[in-house]
Amino acid sequence: MRATRVMAAALLVGAALFTSAGGAFADAPSPSPSANGEDAPTEAGTTFRTATPVEQGQKATANASSGDYLYWQFPAGAGQRATVKATVQLPEASLRHGTATWQLDLFDGLRRRQACASGEPTQRAAAQDASVTVTCTLRTVRPWAERWSNDPLPGAYYARLTVSDGPAQDLGLPVKAEIQADAKDVGGSRAEGGELAPLHAAALKEPESGWNGSWFSDRWAWTVGGAVLGALAAIGGYTLTRHPHRRHRPPVGQ
């Protein structure tokens, strides 16, 4: 019975550890109410230097003209996978002269263009479309990288939205852009050693998990959980061998 109780405790501890590890790397928490409140940006910059800062999960808007280059900047820390979504409300169809291609480009703090791991960063809007949406999901941000690499690093990221192709007569028509940058914390399964100071992020709010991500990773959970289970199993084995079941023997003389 004692050995049974020991093994049951081991299973409970292991289950608790692995369950908490899975929960630790769920999707990033929903933004605070202030992220989408009255303080949300209502304009965009026109260059890298004037890019409008936005928080993760914050929805920013801007009134502009077709042909303008619109810039925003947002933070991303190590272990995060950022997704940017932009929607453009197009001019009335009666004012347009044909199809137009809208493009979303993302750059890191060194202004290096980053490739999209998924999403549709380029979309063609037909003459009758009322809006067009472009998306881009970056690769997971790394805590450090070699100088020659183009890996995404913690710090500021820039989003640039513009029409890349369309009728010249449509340039200057009014449009309204809406953009939001979200980040999912996936650092546990991709944790790496090393740290790097954030790149050009002075104007941005630091992510909740920090620029270099949380120190905790799912590898820690599996390592500690395995050690605990191994120790409890050893205790159970020792208990079985040290106190074997003894058969009932009649008293001497009977």
Tab-separated table of C-alpha atoms in Angstrom:
chain	number	residue	atom	x	y	z
A	1	MET	CA	0.000	0.000	0.000
A	2	ARG	CA	2.803	2.402	0.842
A	3	ALA	CA	4.484	1.778	-2.517
A	4	THR	CA	1.188	2.337	-4.269
A	5	ARG	CA	0.779	5.692	-2.558
A	6	VAL	CA	4.306	6.716	-3.565
A	7	MET	CA	3.734	5.867	-7.217
A	8	ALA	CA	0.382	7.667	-7.235
A	9	ALA	CA	2.049	10.787	-5.838
A	10	ALA	CA	4.711	10.571	-8.544
A	11	LEU	CA	2.110	10.457	-11.277
A	12	LEU	CA	0.243	13.423	-9.801
A	13	VAL	CA	3.405	15.529	-9.546
A	14	GLY	CA	4.423	14.687	-13.102
A	15	ALA	CA	0.998	15.528	-14.463
A	16	ALA	CA	1.006	18.859	-12.650
A	17	LEU	CA	4.427	19.791	-14.008
A	18	PHE	CA	3.624	18.940	-17.608
A	19	THR	CA	0.252	20.662	-17.453
A	20	SER	CA	1.807	23.860	-16.121
A	21	ALA	CA	4.471	23.713	-18.828
A	22	GLY	CA	1.859	23.602	-21.551
A	23	GLY	CA	-0.051	26.492	-20.020
A	24	ALA	CA	3.074	28.617	-19.702
A	25	PHE	CA	3.374	28.793	-23.479
A	26	ALA	CA	-0.192	29.413	-24.460
A	27	ASP	CA	-1.058	32.392	-26.619
A	28	ALA	CA	0.015	35.768	-25.297
A	29	PRO	CA	-2.573	37.310	-22.957
A	30	SER	CA	-5.151	39.691	-24.368
A	31	PRO	CA	-4.057	43.327	-24.418
A	32	SER	CA	-5.118	45.536	-21.547
A	33	PRO	CA	-8.133	47.782	-22.083
A	34	SER	CA	-5.827	50.758	-22.576
A	35	ALA	CA	-4.267	49.081	-25.613
A	36	ASN	CA	-7.438	49.655	-27.634
A	37	GLY	CA	-8.683	52.725	-25.789
A	38	GLU	CA	-8.775	56.384	-26.645
A	39	ASP	CA	-4.975	56.639	-26.712
A	40	ALA	CA	-4.671	54.425	-29.806
A	41	PRO	CA	-2.682	56.207	-32.557
A	42	THR	CA	-4.724	57.895	-35.281
A	43	GLU	CA	-1.906	58.753	-37.661
A	44	ALA	CA	1.100	57.126	-39.297
A	45	GLY	CA	4.608	58.296	-39.992
A	46	THR	CA	5.923	58.809	-43.516
A	47	THR	CA	9.495	57.580	-42.933
A	48	PHE	CA	11.370	55.211	-40.632
A	49	ARG	CA	12.364	58.169	-38.452
A	50	THR	CA	8.775	59.333	-38.003
A	51	ALA	CA	7.173	55.885	-37.662
A	52	THR	CA	4.284	55.956	-35.173
A	53	PRO	CA	4.819	53.706	-32.096
A	54	VAL	CA	2.059	51.192	-31.315
A	55	GLU	CA	1.819	48.606	-28.559
A	56	GLN	CA	1.290	44.911	-29.114
A	57	GLY	CA	-2.420	44.273	-29.574
A	58	GLN	CA	-3.164	47.964	-30.124
A	59	LYS	CA	-5.222	48.922	-33.158
A	60	ALA	CA	-3.925	52.039	-34.908
A	61	THR	CA	-5.612	53.989	-37.688
A	62	ALA	CA	-4.549	56.680	-40.128
A	63	ASN	CA	-6.168	58.797	-42.833
A	64	ALA	CA	-3.927	59.092	-45.851
A	65	SER	CA	-3.812	59.299	-49.624
A	66	SER	CA	-3.280	56.495	-52.080
A	67	GLY	CA	0.421	56.485	-52.912
A	68	ASP	CA	1.608	57.564	-49.446
A	69	TYR	CA	4.109	55.452	-47.528
A	70	LEU	CA	2.725	54.774	-44.050
A	71	TYR	CA	5.046	53.701	-41.219
A	72	TRP	CA	4.420	52.290	-37.733
A	73	GLN	CA	6.775	50.679	-35.242
A	74	PHE	CA	6.011	48.003	-32.656
A	75	PRO	CA	8.014	45.948	-30.119
A	76	ALA	CA	8.875	42.256	-30.292
A	77	GLY	CA	10.936	40.323	-27.743
A	78	ALA	CA	12.912	37.102	-27.935
A	79	GLY	CA	10.724	34.036	-28.242
A	80	GLN	CA	7.826	35.953	-29.782
A	81	ARG	CA	6.282	35.430	-33.192
A	82	ALA	CA	4.732	38.685	-34.395
A	83	THR	CA	1.837	38.978	-36.831
A	84	VAL	CA	0.868	42.276	-38.446
A	85	LYS	CA	-2.503	42.801	-40.115
A	86	ALA	CA	-3.426	45.904	-42.072
A	87	THR	CA	-6.744	46.777	-43.685
A	88	VAL	CA	-7.226	49.669	-46.093
A	89	GLN	CA	-10.631	51.225	-46.724
A	90	LEU	CA	-10.480	52.148	-50.390
A	91	PRO	CA	-11.978	55.176	-52.162
A	92	GLU	CA	-15.392	54.855	-53.738
A	93	ALA	CA	-15.383	52.576	-56.767
A	94	SER	CA	-16.754	55.363	-58.966
A	95	LEU	CA	-13.591	57.400	-58.313
A	96	ARG	CA	-11.110	54.651	-59.150
A	97	HIS	CA	-9.791	53.680	-62.568
A	98	GLY	CA	-8.754	50.066	-62.096
A	99	THR	CA	-7.109	47.525	-59.815
A	100	ALA	CA	-4.364	48.380	-57.332
A	101	THR	CA	-1.817	46.287	-55.434
A	102	TRP	CA	-1.247	47.015	-51.731
A	103	GLN	CA	1.875	45.818	-49.965
A	104	LEU	CA	2.925	45.367	-46.326
A	105	ASP	CA	6.670	45.242	-45.574
A	106	LEU	CA	8.238	44.556	-42.170
A	107	PHE	CA	11.720	45.643	-41.107
A	108	ASP	CA	13.756	45.057	-37.952
A	109	GLY	CA	15.456	47.710	-35.824
A	110	LEU	CA	18.366	47.844	-38.269
A	111	ARG	CA	15.872	48.506	-41.084
A	112	ARG	CA	16.562	45.167	-42.681
A	113	ARG	CA	13.543	43.824	-44.512
A	114	GLN	CA	12.279	40.640	-42.875
A	115	ALA	CA	10.651	37.894	-44.904
A	116	CYS	CA	7.186	36.722	-43.916
A	117	ALA	CA	7.028	33.173	-42.582
A	118	SER	CA	3.324	33.148	-43.473
A	119	GLY	CA	0.526	35.496	-44.446
A	120	GLU	CA	-0.347	37.479	-47.561
A	121	PRO	CA	1.727	40.684	-47.533
A	122	THR	CA	0.666	41.627	-51.060
A	123	GLN	CA	-2.946	41.808	-52.205
A	124	ARG	CA	-4.562	43.097	-55.361
A	125	ALA	CA	-7.773	45.097	-54.920
A	126	ALA	CA	-10.241	45.016	-57.774
A	127	ALA	CA	-11.970	48.193	-58.900
A	128	GLN	CA	-15.192	47.215	-57.115
A	129	ASP	CA	-13.584	46.180	-53.791
A	130	ALA	CA	-14.366	48.349	-50.786
A	131	SER	CA	-11.298	47.278	-48.793
A	132	VAL	CA	-8.146	45.184	-48.961
A	133	THR	CA	-6.306	43.310	-46.167
A	134	VAL	CA	-2.646	42.319	-46.023
A	135	THR	CA	-0.934	40.207	-43.346
A	136	CYS	CA	2.566	39.111	-42.446
A	137	THR	CA	3.816	36.746	-39.725
A	138	LEU	CA	7.503	37.054	-38.896
A	139	ARG	CA	9.820	34.260	-37.924
A	140	THR	CA	10.320	33.760	-34.189
A	141	VAL	CA	12.497	36.501	-32.707
A	142	ARG	CA	15.860	35.189	-31.504
A	143	PRO	CA	17.709	36.393	-28.377
A	144	TRP	CA	20.937	36.716	-30.335
A	145	ALA	CA	22.430	35.997	-33.759
A	146	GLU	CA	25.645	36.196	-35.717
A	147	ARG	CA	26.407	39.585	-37.264
A	148	TRP	CA	26.221	38.244	-40.797
A	149	SER	CA	22.791	36.657	-40.353
A	150	ASN	CA	19.440	38.237	-41.095
A	151	ASP	CA	17.648	36.614	-38.159
A	152	PRO	CA	14.901	38.629	-36.426
A	153	LEU	CA	16.238	40.101	-33.173
A	154	PRO	CA	14.528	41.693	-30.142
A	155	GLY	CA	13.671	45.364	-30.340
A	156	ALA	CA	11.712	47.674	-32.607
A	157	TYR	CA	10.073	46.479	-35.796
A	158	TYR	CA	8.726	48.690	-38.552
A	159	ALA	CA	5.624	48.122	-40.644
A	160	ARG	CA	5.347	49.942	-43.976
A	161	LEU	CA	2.098	50.018	-45.917
A	162	THR	CA	1.684	51.426	-49.409
A	163	VAL	CA	0.131	50.847	-52.806
A	164	SER	CA	2.828	49.345	-54.989
A	165	ASP	CA	0.975	49.287	-58.281
A	166	GLY	CA	-2.145	51.007	-59.591
A	167	PRO	CA	-3.518	53.601	-62.004
A	168	ALA	CA	-1.656	56.907	-61.868
A	169	GLN	CA	-5.007	58.741	-61.862
A	170	ASP	CA	-5.848	57.165	-58.501
A	171	LEU	CA	-2.820	58.498	-56.675
A	172	GLY	CA	-3.891	61.022	-54.074
A	173	LEU	CA	-7.366	59.598	-53.503
A	174	PRO	CA	-8.270	59.405	-49.784
A	175	VAL	CA	-7.900	56.077	-47.966
A	176	LYS	CA	-8.129	54.968	-44.350
A	177	ALA	CA	-5.676	52.409	-42.973
A	178	GLU	CA	-6.051	50.237	-39.874
A	179	ILE	CA	-3.164	48.178	-38.520
A	180	GLN	CA	-2.546	45.884	-35.560
A	181	ALA	CA	0.539	43.972	-34.438
A	182	ASP	CA	0.041	40.922	-32.227
A	183	ALA	CA	2.666	38.575	-30.796
A	184	LYS	CA	2.476	34.974	-29.658
A	185	ASP	CA	5.023	33.750	-27.114
A	186	VAL	CA	6.542	30.541	-28.483
A	187	GLY	CA	9.940	30.900	-26.813
A	188	GLY	CA	9.790	27.735	-24.714
A	189	SER	CA	10.106	25.333	-27.617
A	190	ARG	CA	12.761	27.519	-29.249
A	191	ALA	CA	14.721	28.755	-26.245
A	192	GLU	CA	18.358	29.584	-26.892
A	193	GLY	CA	21.270	30.826	-24.861
A	194	GLY	CA	22.519	34.386	-25.004
A	195	GLU	CA	20.983	37.818	-24.773
A	196	LEU	CA	21.045	40.957	-26.878
A	197	ALA	CA	20.123	44.530	-26.069
A	198	PRO	CA	16.954	45.624	-27.944
A	199	LEU	CA	17.545	47.385	-31.239
A	200	HIS	CA	16.323	50.991	-31.516
A	201	ALA	CA	13.425	50.512	-29.120
A	202	ALA	CA	13.636	53.651	-26.970
A	203	ALA	CA	10.196	54.882	-28.015
A	204	LEU	CA	8.453	51.556	-27.459
A	205	LYS	CA	6.935	49.849	-24.454
A	206	GLU	CA	8.792	46.676	-23.471
A	207	PRO	CA	6.825	43.415	-24.024
A	208	GLU	CA	5.363	41.830	-20.882
A	209	SER	CA	7.821	38.921	-21.084
A	210	GLY	CA	10.791	41.294	-21.558
A	211	TRP	CA	12.987	41.911	-24.570
A	212	ASN	CA	14.834	38.630	-24.147
A	213	GLY	CA	11.819	36.537	-23.175
A	214	SER	CA	11.139	34.616	-19.998
A	215	TRP	CA	13.928	32.603	-18.365
A	216	PHE	CA	11.516	29.683	-18.155
A	217	SER	CA	11.166	27.200	-21.005
A	218	ASP	CA	9.398	23.896	-21.531
A	219	ARG	CA	12.785	22.175	-21.513
A	220	TRP	CA	13.114	23.161	-17.859
A	221	ALA	CA	9.719	21.619	-17.111
A	222	TRP	CA	10.550	18.341	-18.829
A	223	THR	CA	13.968	18.146	-17.152
A	224	VAL	CA	12.665	18.895	-13.650
A	225	GLY	CA	9.606	16.710	-14.140
A	226	GLY	CA	11.722	13.776	-15.295
A	227	ALA	CA	14.059	14.192	-12.327
A	228	VAL	CA	11.153	14.268	-9.864
A	229	LEU	CA	9.517	11.207	-11.391
A	230	GLY	CA	12.840	9.367	-11.384
A	231	ALA	CA	13.438	10.204	-7.725
A	232	LEU	CA	9.953	9.099	-6.681
A	233	ALA	CA	10.271	5.885	-8.654
A	234	ALA	CA	13.572	5.178	-6.901
A	235	ILE	CA	11.928	5.753	-3.523
A	236	GLY	CA	9.122	3.392	-4.467
A	237	GLY	CA	11.566	0.719	-5.581
A	238	TYR	CA	13.578	1.053	-2.404
A	239	THR	CA	10.420	0.747	-0.315
A	240	LEU	CA	9.430	-2.470	-2.086
A	241	THR	CA	12.850	-4.077	-1.672
A	242	ARG	CA	13.442	-2.865	1.892
A	243	HIS	CA	10.094	-3.988	3.296
A	244	PRO	CA	8.969	-7.050	1.323
A	245	HIS	CA	5.588	-8.585	2.080
A	246	ARG	CA	5.855	-11.100	4.871
A	247	ARG	CA	3.617	-14.102	5.110
A	248	HIS	CA	1.696	-14.664	8.324
A	249	ARG	CA	3.388	-17.251	10.488
A	250	PRO	CA	1.705	-19.040	13.362
A	251	PRO	CA	3.146	-18.480	16.863
A	252	VAL	CA	5.851	-20.883	17.995
A	253	GLY	CA	4.498	-23.976	19.656
A	254	GLN	CA	1.282	-24.264	17.679
